[in-house]
mmCIF file of C-alpha atoms in Angstrom:
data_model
loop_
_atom_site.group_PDB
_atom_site.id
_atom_site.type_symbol
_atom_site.label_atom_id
_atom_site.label_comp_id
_atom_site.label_asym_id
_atom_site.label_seq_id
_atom_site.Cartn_x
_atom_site.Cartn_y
_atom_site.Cartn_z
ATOM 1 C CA UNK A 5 -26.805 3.566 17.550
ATOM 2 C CA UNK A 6 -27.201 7.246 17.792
ATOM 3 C CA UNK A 7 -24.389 9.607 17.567
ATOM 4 C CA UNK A 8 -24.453 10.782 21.238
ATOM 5 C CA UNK A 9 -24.051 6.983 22.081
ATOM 6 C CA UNK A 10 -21.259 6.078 20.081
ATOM 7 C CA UNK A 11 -17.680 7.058 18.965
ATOM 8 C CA UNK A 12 -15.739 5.820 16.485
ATOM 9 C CA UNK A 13 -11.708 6.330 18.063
ATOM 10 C CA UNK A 14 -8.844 6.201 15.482
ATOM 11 C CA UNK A 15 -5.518 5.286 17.754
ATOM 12 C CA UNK A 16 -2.104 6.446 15.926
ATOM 13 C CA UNK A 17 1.348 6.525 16.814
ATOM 14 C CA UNK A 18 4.536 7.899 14.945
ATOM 15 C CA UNK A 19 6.932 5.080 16.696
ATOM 16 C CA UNK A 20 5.804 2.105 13.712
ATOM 17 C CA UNK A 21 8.540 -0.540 13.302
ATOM 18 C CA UNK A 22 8.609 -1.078 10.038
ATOM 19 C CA UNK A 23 7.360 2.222 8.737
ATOM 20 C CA UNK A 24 8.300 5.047 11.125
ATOM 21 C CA UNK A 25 5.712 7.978 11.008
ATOM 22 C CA UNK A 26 3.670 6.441 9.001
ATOM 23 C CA UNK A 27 0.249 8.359 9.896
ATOM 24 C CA UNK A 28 1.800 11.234 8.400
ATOM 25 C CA UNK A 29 2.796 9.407 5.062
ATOM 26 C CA UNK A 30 1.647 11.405 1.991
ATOM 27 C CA UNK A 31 -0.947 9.725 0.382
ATOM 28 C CA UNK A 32 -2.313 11.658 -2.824
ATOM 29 C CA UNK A 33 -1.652 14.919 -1.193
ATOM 30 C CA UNK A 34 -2.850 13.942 2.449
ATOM 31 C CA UNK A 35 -1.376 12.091 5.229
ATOM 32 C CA UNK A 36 -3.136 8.653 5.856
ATOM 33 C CA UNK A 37 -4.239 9.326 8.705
ATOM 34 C CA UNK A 38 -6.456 12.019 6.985
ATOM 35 C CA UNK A 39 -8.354 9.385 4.374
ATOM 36 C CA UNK A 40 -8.797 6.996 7.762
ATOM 37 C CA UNK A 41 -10.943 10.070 9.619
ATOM 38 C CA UNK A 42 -12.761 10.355 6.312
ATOM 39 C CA UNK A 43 -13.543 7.235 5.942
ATOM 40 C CA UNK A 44 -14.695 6.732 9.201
ATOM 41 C CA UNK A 45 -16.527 10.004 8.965
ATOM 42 C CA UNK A 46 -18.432 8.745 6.141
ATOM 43 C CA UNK A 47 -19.656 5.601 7.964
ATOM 44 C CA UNK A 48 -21.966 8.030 9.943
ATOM 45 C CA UNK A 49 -22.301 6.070 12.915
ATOM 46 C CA UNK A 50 -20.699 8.804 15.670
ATOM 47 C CA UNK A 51 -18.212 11.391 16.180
ATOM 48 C CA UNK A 52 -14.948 10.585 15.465
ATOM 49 C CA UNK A 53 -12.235 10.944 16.953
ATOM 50 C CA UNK A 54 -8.066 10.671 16.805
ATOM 51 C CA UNK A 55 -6.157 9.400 19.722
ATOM 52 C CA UNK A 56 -2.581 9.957 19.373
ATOM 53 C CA UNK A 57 0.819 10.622 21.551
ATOM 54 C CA UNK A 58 2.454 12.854 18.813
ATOM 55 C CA UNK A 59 1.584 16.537 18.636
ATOM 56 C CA UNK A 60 2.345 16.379 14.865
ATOM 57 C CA UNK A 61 -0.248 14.069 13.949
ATOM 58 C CA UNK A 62 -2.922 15.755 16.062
ATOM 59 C CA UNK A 63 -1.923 18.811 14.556
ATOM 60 C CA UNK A 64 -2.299 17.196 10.804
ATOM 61 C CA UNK A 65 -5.645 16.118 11.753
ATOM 62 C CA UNK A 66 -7.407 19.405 13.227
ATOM 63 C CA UNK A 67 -5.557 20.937 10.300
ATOM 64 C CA UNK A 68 -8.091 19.380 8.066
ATOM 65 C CA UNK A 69 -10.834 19.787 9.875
ATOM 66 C CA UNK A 70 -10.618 16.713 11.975
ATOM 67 C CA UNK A 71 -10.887 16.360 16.183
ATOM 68 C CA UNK A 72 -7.825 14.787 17.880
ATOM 69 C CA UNK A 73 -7.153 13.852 21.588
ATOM 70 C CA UNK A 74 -3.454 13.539 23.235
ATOM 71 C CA UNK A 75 -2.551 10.349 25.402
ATOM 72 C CA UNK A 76 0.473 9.329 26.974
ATOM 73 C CA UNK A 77 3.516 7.298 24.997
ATOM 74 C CA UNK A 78 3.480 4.434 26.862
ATOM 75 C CA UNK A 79 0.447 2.441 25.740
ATOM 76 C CA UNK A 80 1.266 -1.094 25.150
ATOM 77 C CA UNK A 81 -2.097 -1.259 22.666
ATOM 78 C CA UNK A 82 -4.003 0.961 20.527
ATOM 79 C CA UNK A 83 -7.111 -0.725 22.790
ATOM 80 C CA UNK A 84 -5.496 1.064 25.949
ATOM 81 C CA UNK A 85 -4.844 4.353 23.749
ATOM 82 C CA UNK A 86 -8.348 4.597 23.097
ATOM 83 C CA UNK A 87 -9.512 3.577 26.845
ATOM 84 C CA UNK A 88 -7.758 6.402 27.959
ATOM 85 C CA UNK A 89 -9.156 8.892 25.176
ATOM 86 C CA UNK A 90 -12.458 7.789 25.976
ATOM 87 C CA UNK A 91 -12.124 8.964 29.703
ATOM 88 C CA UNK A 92 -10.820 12.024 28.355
ATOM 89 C CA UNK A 93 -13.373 12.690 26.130
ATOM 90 C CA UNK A 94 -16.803 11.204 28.317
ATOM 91 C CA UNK A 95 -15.646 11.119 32.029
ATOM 92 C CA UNK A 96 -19.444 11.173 32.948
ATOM 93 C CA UNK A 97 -20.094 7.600 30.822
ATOM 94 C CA UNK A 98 -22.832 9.154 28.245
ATOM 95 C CA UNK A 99 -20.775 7.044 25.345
ATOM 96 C CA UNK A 100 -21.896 2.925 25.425
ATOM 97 C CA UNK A 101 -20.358 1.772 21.772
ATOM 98 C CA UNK A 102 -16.381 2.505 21.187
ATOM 99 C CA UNK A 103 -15.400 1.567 17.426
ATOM 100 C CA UNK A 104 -11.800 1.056 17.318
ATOM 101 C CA UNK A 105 -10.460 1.758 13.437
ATOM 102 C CA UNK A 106 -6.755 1.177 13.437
ATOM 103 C CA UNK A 107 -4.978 4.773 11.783
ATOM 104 C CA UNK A 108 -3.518 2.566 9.009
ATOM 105 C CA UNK A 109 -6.235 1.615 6.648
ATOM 106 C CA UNK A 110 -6.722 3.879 4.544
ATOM 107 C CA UNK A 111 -9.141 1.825 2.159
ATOM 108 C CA UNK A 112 -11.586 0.793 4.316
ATOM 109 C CA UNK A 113 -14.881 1.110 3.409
ATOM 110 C CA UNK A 114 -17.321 2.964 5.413
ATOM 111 C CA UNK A 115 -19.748 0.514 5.015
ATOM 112 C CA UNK A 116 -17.482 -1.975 6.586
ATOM 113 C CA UNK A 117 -17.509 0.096 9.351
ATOM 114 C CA UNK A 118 -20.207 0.304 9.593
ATOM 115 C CA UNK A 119 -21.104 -3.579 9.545
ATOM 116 C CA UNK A 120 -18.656 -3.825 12.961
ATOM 117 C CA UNK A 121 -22.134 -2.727 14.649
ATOM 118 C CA UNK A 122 -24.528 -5.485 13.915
ATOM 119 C CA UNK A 123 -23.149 -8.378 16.244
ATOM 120 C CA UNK A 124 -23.918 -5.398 19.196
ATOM 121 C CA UNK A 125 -27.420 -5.864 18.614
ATOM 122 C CA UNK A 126 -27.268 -9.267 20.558
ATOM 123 C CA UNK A 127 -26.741 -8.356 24.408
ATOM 124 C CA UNK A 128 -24.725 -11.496 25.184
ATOM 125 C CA UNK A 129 -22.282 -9.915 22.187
ATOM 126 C CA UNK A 130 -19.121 -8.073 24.471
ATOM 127 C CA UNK A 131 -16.716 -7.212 21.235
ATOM 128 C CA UNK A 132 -17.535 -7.269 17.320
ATOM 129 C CA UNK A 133 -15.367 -7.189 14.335
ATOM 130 C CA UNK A 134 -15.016 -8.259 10.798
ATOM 131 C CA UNK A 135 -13.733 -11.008 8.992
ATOM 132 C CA UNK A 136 -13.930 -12.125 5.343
ATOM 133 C CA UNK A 137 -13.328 -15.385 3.486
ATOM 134 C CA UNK A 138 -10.241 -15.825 2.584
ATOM 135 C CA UNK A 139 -9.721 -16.434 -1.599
ATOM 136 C CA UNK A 140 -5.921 -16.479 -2.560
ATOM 137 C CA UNK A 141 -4.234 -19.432 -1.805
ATOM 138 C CA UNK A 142 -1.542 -18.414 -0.274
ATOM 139 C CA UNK A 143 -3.140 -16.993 2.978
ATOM 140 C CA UNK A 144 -4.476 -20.113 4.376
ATOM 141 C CA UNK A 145 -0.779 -20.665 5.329
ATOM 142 C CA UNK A 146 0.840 -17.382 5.575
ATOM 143 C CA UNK A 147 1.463 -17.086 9.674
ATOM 144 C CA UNK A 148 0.845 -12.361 8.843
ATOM 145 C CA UNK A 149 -2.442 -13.369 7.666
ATOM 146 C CA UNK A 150 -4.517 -13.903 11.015
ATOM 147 C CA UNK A 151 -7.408 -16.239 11.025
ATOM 148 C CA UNK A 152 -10.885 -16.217 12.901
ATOM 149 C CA UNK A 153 -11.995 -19.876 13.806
ATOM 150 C CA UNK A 154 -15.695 -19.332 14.394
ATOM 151 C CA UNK A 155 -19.173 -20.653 14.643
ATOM 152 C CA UNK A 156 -21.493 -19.620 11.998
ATOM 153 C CA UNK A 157 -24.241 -17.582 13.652
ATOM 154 C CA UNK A 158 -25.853 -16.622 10.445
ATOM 155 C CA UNK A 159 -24.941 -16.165 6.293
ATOM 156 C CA UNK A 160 -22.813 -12.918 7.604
ATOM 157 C CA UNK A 161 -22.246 -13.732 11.489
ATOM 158 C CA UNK A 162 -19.674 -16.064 13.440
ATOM 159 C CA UNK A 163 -18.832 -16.322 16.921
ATOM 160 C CA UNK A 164 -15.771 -16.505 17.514
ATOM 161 C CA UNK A 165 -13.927 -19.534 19.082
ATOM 162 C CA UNK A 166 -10.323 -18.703 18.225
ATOM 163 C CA UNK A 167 -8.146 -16.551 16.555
ATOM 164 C CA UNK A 168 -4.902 -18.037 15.115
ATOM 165 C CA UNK A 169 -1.979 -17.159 12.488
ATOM 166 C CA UNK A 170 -2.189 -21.084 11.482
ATOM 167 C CA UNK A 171 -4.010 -22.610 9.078
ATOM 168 C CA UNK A 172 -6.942 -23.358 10.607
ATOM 169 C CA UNK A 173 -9.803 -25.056 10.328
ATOM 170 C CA UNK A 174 -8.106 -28.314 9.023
ATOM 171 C CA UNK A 175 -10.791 -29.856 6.574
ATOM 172 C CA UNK A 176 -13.277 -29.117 3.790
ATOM 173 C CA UNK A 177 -14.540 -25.313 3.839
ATOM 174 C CA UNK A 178 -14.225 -21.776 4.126
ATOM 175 C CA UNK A 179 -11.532 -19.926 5.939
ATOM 176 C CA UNK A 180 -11.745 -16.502 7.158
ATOM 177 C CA UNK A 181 -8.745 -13.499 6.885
ATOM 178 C CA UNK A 182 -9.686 -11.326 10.106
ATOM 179 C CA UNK A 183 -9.497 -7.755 10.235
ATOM 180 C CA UNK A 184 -8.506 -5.931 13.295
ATOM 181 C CA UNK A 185 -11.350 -3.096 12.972
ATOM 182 C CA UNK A 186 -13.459 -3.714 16.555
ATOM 183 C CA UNK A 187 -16.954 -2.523 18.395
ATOM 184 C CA UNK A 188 -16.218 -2.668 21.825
ATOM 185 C CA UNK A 189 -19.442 -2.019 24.753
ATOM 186 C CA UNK A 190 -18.167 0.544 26.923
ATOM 187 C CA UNK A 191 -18.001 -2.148 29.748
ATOM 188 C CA UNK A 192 -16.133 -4.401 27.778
ATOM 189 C CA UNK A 193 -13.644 -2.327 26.842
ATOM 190 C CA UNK A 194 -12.619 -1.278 30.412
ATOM 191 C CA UNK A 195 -13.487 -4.970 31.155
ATOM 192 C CA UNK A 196 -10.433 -5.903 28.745
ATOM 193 C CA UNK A 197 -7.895 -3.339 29.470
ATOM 194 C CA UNK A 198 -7.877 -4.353 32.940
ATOM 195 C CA UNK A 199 -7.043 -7.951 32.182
ATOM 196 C CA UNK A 200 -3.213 -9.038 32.320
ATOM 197 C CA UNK A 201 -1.686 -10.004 28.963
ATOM 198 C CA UNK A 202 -3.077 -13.968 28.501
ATOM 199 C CA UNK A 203 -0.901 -16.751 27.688
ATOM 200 C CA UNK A 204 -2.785 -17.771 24.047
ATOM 201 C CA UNK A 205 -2.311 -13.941 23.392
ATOM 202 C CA UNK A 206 1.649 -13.984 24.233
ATOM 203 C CA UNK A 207 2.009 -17.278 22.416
ATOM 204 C CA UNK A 208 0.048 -15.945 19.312
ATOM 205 C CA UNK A 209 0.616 -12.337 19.564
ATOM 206 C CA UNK A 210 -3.047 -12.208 18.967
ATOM 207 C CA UNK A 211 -4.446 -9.404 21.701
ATOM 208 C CA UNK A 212 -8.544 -10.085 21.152
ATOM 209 C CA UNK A 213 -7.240 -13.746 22.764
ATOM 210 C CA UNK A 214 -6.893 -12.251 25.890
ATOM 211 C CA UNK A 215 -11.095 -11.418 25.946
ATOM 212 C CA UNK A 216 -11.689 -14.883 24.910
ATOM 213 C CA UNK A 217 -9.489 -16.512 27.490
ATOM 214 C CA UNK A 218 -11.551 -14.731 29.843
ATOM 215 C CA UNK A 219 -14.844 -15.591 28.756
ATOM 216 C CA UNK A 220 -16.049 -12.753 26.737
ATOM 217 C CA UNK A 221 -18.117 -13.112 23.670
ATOM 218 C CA UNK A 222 -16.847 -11.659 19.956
ATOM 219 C CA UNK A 223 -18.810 -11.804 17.537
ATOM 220 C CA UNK A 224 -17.689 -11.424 13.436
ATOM 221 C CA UNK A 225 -19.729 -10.018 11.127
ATOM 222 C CA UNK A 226 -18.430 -10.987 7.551
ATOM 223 C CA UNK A 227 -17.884 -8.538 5.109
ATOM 224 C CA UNK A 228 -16.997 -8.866 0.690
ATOM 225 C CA UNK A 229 -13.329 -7.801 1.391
ATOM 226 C CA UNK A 230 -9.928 -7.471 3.136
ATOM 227 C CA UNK A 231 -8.747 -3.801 3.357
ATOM 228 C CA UNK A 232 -5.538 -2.594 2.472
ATOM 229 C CA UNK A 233 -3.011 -2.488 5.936
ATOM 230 C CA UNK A 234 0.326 -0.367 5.090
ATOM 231 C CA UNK A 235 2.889 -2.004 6.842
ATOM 232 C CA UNK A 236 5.428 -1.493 4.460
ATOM 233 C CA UNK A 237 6.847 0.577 1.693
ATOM 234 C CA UNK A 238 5.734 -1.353 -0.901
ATOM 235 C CA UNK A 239 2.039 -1.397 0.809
ATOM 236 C CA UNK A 240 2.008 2.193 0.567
ATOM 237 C CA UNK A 241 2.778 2.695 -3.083
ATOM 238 C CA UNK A 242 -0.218 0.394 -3.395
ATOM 239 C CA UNK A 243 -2.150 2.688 -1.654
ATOM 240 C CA UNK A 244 -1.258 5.483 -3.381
ATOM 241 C CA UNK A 245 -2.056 3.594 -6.741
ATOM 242 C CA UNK A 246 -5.767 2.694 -5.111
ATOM 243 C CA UNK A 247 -6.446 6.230 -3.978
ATOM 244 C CA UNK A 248 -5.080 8.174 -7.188
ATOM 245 C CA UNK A 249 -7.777 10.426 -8.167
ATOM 246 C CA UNK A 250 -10.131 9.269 -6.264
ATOM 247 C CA UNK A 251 -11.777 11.849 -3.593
ATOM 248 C CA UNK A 252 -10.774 11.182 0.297
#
């Protein structure tokens, strides 16, 4: 993928339930949304880009050095924030690889990022993402932790049949924690966005259903580890722990 040809797109939003403003939350001297656009800088797979609804965070992020794009409020998805930023950004189509990294994980590795690329390689591949096996008990039944159900295309590569907040597969094996970090083709991200809400997707809350219920193909590449999500108060202090002293 050359840099011309992709974009990685970073939506954020002040309005977070459980932790209002939280792209702006201080983490060891910079907002998070700050170590998200370095990480994803550092995976060196594009230009990178913020797409946000709040002047405030757009102005945090070309404040350290950082490109940001406005949309409007009412997106019901981070997926339609960044549709929209893309046609801001490349009316004219030049861009064929979005990366969606959600603005609230501020640990992820760059190589991880990375790794969302490889399942594109396949044309019949419309969507990648990342998964990894799940290792403390408690997930397998824990309904926040959402699970891929998948087809092993390789040692690091499922397709994906299902994505569920059970406990699922029943039986004998591994079981994989997904993480909502995406590579969408340019067609099947405007592909997706036009689709109505599905009903496995309203039933499981789960919006990558909606692709699958329609036929498209996503693809998991499998990566050593789960990064941090800050939901919560308490998730943020453990961020802050994880990133003390340690450059952004």
């Amino acid at each position: 993928m050359t840099e011309t040809r992709a974009l990685v797109l970073i939506p954020a939003r002040m309005a977070a339930t459980r932790l209002p403003g939280k792209p702006l939350l201080d983490i060891g001297g910079l907002p998070m949304i700050v170590h998200v656009l370095r990480r994803a800088e550092a995976a060196r797979i594009g230009r990178v880009i913020v797409a946000t609804d709040a002047p405030e965070i757009a102005q945090a992020v070309k404040k350290s050095g950082g490109e940001a794009v406005m949309t409007r409020a009412d997106h019901p998805s981070g997926s339609d924030r960044i549709f929209e930023a893309l046609q801001t950004i490349d009316g004219a189509g030049q861009i064929n690889t979005i990366i969606n990294v959600q603005g609230d994980l501020p640990t992820i590795a760059p190589d991880d990022i990375r790794a969302v690329l490889a399942p594109l390689d396949d044309p019949s591949v419309d969507i990648a993402t990342l998964a990894a096996v799940i290792r403390k008990d408690e997930e397998h039944t824990n309904p926040n932790v959402v699970k891929v159900v998948g087809s092993p295309v390789n040692a690091t590569r499922l397709r994906a049949l299902y994505f569920t907040r059970a406990t699922a597969p029943h039986g004998e094996g591994p079981r994989y924690h997904h993480i909502g970090l995406y590579a969408y083709r340019r067609s099947a991200l405007a592909r997706f966005v036009a689709l109505p809400p599905s009903p496995l997707e309203t039933r499981e809350k789960l919006e990558q259903l909606r692709a699958l219920e329609a036929g498209m193909r996503i693809d998991v590449t499998v990566v050593d580890t789960v990064p941090l999500g800050v939901d919560t108060p308490h998730d943020l202090e453990t961020a802050r722990q994880m990133l003390a002293g340690r450059p952004s």
